[in-house]
Coordinates of C-alpha atoms in Angstrom, one line a residue:
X6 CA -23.8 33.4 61.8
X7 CA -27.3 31.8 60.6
X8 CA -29.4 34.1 62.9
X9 CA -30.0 37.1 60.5
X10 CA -30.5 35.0 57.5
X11 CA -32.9 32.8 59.3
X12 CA -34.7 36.0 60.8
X13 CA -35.2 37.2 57.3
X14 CA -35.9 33.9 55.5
X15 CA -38.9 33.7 58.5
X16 CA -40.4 37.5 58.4
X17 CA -40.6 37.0 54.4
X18 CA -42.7 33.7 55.1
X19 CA -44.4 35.5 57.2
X20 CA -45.4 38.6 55.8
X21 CA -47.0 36.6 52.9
X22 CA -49.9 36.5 55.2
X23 CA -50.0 40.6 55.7
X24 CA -50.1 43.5 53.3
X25 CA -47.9 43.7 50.8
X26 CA -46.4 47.0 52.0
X27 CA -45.4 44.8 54.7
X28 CA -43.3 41.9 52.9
X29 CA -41.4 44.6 50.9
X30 CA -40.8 47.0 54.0
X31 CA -38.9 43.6 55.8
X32 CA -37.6 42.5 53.0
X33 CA -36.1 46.2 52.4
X34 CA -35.0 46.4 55.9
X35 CA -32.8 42.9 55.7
X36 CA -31.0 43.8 53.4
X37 CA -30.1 47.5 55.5
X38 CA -29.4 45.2 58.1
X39 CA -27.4 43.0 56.5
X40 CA -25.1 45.7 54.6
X41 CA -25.1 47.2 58.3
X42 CA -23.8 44.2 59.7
X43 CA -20.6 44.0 57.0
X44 CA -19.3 47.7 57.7
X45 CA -20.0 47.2 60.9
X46 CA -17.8 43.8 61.0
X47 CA -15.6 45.4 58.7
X48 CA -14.4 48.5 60.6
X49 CA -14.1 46.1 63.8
X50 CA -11.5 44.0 62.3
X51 CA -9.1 46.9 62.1
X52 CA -6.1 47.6 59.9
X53 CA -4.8 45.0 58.3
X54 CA -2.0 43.5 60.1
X55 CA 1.5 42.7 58.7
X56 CA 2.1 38.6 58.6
X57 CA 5.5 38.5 59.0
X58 CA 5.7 41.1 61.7
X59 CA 2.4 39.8 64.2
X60 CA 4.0 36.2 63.3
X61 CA 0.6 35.0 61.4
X62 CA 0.3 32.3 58.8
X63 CA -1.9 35.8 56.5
X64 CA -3.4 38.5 57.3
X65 CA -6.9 36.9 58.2
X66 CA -5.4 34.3 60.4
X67 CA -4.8 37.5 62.7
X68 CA -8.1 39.2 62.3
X69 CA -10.5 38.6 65.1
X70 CA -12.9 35.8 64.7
X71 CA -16.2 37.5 66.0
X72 CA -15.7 40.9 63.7
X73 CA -15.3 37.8 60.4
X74 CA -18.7 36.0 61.8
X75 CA -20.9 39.9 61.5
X76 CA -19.1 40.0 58.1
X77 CA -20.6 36.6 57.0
X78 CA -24.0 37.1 58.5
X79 CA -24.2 40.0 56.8
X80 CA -23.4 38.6 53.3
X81 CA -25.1 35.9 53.9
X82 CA -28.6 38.0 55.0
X83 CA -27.9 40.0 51.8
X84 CA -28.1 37.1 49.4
X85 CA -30.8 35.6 51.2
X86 CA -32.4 39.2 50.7
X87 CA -31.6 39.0 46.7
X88 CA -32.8 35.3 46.1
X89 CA -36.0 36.2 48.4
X90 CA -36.2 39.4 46.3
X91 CA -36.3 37.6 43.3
X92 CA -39.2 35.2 45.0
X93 CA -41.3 38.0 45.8
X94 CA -41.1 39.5 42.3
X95 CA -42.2 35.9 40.7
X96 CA -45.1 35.3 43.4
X97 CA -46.5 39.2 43.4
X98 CA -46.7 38.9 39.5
X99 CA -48.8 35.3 40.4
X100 CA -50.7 36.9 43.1
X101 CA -51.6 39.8 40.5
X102 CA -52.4 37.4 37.3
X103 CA -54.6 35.2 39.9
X104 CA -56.6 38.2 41.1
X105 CA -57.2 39.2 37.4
X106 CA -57.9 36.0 36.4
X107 CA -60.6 36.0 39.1
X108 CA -62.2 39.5 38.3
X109 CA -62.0 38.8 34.2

C-alpha cells in the first residue's frame, strides 16, 4: 500500500537533480497513476453486496481486501502528489528568486 507513494515521494527527490521538465513530467505522471490505481481498485471490488443477504457485518466487510489496498495506494499517491505539488511550487519560486538574485 506504501509502494506508489514511496515511488513518487523518491522520483520527486530525485528529479531535483534533473531538468525541471523532468520533476513536473513525474510529478504529473503520479498523480495519473495514482487516480489509475483508484478506478482500477474501484471497478474490481464489484457491486456492492447486500449485508444481510451475503451474511456480512457492512458492505465493506465483504469487499475483497486486495481491490481496498489499490484504492488506498492510490489516494494515498495522489495526496502525496498534492503536498509534493505544493513543494515544488514553493522551491521553483526559490530556485527562480536565487538565480535572479545571482544575475541582479
Amino acid at each position: 500500500m506504501f509502494v506508489l507513494p514511496a515511488v513518487i515521494v523518491a522520483g520527486w527527490i530525485l528529479s531535483w537533480w534533473g531538468a525541471r521538465r523532468v520533476r513536473w513530467v513525474l510529478l504529473s505522471a503520479g498523480a495519473v497513476v495514482s487516480v489509475l490505481c483508484v478506478v482500477i481498485g474501484w471497478h474490481a471490488m464489484g457491486p456492492p453486496a447486500d449485508a444481510r443477504t451475503v451474511d456480512c457485518s457492512s458492505s465493506w466487510a465483504c469487499a475483497d481486501p486486495g481491490s481496498l489496498y489499490v484504492v488506498a495506494a492510490g489516494l494515498l499517491g495522489f495526496a502525496c502528489c498534492l503536498v509534493l505539488l505544493l513543494l515544488t511550487l514553493v522551491g521553483e519560486a526559490m530556485v527562480i528568486r536565487r538565480g535572479r538574485r545571482i544575475s541582479g
